[in-house]
Coordinates of C-alpha atoms in Angstrom, one line a residue:
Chain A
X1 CA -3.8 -13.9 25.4
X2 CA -0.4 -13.3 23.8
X3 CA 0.0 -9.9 22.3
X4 CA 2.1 -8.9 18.6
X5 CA 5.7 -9.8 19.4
X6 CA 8.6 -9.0 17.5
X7 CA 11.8 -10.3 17.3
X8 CA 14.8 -9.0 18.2
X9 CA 14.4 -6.0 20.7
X10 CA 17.1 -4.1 19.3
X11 CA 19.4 -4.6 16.6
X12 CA 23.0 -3.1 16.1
X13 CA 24.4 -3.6 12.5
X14 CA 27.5 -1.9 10.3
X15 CA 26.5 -0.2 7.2
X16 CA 26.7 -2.7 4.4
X17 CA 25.1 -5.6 6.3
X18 CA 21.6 -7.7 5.9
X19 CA 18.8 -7.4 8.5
X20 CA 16.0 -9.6 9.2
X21 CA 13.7 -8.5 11.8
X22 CA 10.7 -10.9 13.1
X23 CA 7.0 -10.4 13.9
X24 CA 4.4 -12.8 15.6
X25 CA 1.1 -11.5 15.4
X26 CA -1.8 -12.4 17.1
X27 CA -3.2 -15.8 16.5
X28 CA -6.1 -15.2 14.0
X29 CA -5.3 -12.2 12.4
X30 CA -5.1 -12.0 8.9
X31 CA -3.8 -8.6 8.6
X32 CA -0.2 -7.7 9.6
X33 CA 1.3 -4.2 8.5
X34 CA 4.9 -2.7 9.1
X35 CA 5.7 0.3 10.1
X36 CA 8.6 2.6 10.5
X37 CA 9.3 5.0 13.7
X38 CA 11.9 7.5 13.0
X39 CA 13.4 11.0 14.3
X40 CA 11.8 13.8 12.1
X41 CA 9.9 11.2 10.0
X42 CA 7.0 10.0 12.3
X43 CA 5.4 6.8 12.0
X44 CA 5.6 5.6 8.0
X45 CA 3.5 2.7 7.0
X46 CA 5.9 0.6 5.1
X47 CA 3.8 -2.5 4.0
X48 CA 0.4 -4.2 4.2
X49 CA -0.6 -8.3 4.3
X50 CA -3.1 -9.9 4.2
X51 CA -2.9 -13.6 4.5
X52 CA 0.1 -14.0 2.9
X53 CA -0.2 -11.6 0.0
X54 CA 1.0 -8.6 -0.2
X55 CA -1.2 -5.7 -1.8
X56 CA 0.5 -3.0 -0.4
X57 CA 4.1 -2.3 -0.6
X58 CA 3.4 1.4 -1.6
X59 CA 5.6 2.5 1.8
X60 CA 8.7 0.6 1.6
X61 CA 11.2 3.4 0.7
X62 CA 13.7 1.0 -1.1
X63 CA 14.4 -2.1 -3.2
X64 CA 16.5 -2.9 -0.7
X65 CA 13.5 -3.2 1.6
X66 CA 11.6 -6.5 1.6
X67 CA 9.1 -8.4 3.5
X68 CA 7.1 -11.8 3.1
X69 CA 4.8 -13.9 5.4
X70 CA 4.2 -17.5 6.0
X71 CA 1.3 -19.4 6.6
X72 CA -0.5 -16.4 7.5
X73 CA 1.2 -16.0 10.3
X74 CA 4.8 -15.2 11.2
X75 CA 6.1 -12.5 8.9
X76 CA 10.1 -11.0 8.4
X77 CA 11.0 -7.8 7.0
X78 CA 14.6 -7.7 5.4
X79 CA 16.9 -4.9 5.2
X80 CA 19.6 -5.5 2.3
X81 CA 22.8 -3.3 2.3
X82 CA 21.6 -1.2 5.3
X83 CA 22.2 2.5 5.6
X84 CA 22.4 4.6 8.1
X85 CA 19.2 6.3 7.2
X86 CA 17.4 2.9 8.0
X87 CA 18.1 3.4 11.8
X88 CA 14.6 3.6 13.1
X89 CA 12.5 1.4 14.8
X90 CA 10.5 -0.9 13.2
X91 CA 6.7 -1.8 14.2
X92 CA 4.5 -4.5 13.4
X93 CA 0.6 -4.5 14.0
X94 CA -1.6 -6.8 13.4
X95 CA -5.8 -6.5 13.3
X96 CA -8.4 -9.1 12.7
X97 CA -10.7 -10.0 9.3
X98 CA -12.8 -6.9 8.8
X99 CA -11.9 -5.1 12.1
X100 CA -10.7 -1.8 12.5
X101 CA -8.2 -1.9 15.8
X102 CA -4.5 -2.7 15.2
X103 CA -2.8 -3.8 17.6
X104 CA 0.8 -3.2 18.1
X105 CA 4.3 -5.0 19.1
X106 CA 6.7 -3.1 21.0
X107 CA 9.3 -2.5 17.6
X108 CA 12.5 -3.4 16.9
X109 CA 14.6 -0.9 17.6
X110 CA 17.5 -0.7 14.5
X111 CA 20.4 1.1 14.9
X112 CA 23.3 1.6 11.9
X113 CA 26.6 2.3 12.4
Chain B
X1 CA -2.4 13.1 -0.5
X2 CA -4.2 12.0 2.1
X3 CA -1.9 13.4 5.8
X4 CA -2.5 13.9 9.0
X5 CA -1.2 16.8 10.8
X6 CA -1.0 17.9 14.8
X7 CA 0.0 21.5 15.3
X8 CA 1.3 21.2 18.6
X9 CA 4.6 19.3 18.5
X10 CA 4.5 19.8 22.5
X11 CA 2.6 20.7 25.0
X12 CA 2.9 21.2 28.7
X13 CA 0.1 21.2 31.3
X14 CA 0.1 21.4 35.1
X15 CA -1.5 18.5 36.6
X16 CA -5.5 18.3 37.2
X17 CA -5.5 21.0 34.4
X18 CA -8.0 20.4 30.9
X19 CA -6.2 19.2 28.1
X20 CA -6.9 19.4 24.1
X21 CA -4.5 18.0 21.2
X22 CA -5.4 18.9 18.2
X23 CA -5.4 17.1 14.9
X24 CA -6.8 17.9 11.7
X25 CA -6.8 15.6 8.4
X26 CA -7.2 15.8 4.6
X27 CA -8.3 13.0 2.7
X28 CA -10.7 12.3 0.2
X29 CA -13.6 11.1 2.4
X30 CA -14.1 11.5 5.9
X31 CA -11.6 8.4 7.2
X32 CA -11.4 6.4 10.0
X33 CA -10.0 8.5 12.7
X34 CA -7.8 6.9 15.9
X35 CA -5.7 8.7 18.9
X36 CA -2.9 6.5 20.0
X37 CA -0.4 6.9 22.9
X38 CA 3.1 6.0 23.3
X39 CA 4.6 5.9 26.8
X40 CA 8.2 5.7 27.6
X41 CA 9.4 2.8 26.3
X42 CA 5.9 1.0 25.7
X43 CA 4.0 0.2 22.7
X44 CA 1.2 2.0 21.2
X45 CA -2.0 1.8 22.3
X46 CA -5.7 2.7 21.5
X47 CA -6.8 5.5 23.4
X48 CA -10.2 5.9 21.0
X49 CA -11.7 5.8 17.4
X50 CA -14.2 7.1 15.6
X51 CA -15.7 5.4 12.1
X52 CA -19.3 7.2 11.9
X53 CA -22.2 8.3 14.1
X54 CA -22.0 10.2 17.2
X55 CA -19.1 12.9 16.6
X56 CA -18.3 12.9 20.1
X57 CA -16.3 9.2 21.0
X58 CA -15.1 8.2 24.5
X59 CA -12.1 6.1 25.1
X60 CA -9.9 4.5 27.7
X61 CA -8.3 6.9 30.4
X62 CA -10.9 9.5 30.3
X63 CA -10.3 10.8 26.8
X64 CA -12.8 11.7 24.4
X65 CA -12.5 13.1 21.0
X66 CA -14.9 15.5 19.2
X67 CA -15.1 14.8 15.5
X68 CA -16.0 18.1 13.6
X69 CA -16.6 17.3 9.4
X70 CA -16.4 21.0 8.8
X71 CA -13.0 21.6 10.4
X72 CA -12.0 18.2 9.3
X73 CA -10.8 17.8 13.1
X74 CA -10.4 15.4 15.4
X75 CA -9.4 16.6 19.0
X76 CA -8.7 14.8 21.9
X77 CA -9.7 16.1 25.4
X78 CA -9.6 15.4 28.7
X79 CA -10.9 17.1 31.6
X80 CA -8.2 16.7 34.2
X81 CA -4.7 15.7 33.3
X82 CA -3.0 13.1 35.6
X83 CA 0.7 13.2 35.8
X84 CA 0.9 9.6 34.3
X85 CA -1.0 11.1 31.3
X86 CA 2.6 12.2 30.1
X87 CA 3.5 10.7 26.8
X88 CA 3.3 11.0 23.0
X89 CA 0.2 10.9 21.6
X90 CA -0.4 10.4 17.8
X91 CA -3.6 11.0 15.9
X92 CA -3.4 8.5 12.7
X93 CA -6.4 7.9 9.9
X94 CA -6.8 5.3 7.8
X95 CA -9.6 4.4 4.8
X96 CA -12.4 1.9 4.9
X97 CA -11.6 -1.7 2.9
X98 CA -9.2 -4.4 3.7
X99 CA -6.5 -2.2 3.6
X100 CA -6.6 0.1 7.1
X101 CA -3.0 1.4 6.3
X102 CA -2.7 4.5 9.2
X103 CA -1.6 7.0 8.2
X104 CA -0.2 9.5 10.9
X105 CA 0.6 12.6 12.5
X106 CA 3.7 13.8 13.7
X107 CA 2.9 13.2 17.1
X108 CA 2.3 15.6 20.5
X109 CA 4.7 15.3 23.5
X110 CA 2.6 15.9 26.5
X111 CA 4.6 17.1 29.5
X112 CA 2.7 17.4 32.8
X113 CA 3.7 19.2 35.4
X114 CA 3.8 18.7 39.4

């Protein structure tokens, strides 16, 4: 079946500008995190859904940093005034009720000039 | 604060030689534990996990990991390292609950050699 796809592949944006970058998870899963892949930084967990709630937003390193989800499914994570700083990519994962495996998309890869 | 950490930022093996990554954790109670790899421009996948019961856990590939309590460790081994072994490999943690935020390591760039 289809796998966590996310939308677009890679991004190139001036400083300044708004981002919006797209995940499909798998059909089913209720959970959906983000997380952020950067040089020196690792992988940061940035945000945690379930259904489309939020309880977790402990990771996103900004106000400028947003993210909602819709109908349980499809969810978008915004970048406002980006920075160069925000150049990473950007993973999504996604896991079924009460399982333990997440399964990841293949990122968004985000680069500021 | 709950972290991961992998010693070895990167390692280099020749091929059809043992391998071991290490990672060790600190967190409140024993977490879940996972090894993921990250190939060259590929996602991250699942090599293994480990929740409870039997300390020593196989995975895909021919990797197994040994989970020691008192070391708080989890290591990742393979007996004979293949050339497409090659890739990053992160060790990551996460609690029990709803929330199964990971939480990872910096990640070990495995080289292997001809």
């Amino acid at each position: 079946g289809a796998g966590v796809s996310q939308s677009p592949s890679n991004k190139v944006t001036e400083k300044g500008k708004d981002v919006e970058l797209r995940c499909d998870p798998i059909s089913g899963h209720t959970a959906l995190y983000w997380y952020r892949q950067s040089l020196g930084q690792g992988l940061e967990f940035l945000i945690y859904f379930q259904g489309n709630s939020a309880p977790d937003k402990s990771g996103l390193p900004s106000d400028r940093f947003s993210a909602e989800r819709t109908g349980g499914s499809v969810s978008t994570l915004t970048i406002q005034r980006t920075q160069q700083e925000d150049s990473a990519v950007y993973l999504c994962a996604s896991s079924a009720e009460n399982t333990d495996t997440q399964y990841f998309g293949p990122g968004t890869r985000l680069t500021v000039l | 604060a709950q972290s991961v950490t992998q010693p070895d930022i990167h390692i280099t093996v020749s091929e059809g030689a043992s391998l071991e990554l290490r990672c060790n954790y600190s967190y409140g109670a024993t977490p879940y534990l996972f090894w993921y790899v990250q190939s060259p421009g590929q996602g991250l996948q699942l090599l293994l996990k480990y929740f409870s019961g039997d300390t020593l856990v196989q995975g895909i590939k021919g990797f197994e990991a040994e989970f020691k309590r008192s070391q708080s460790s989890f290591n990742l081994r393979k007996p004979s390292v293949h050339w497409s072994d090659a890739a990053e490999y992160f060790c990551a943690a996460s609690n029990a609950g709803n929330n199964r935020k990971l939480i990872w390591g910096l990640g070990t760039s495995l080289a292997v050699n001809p």
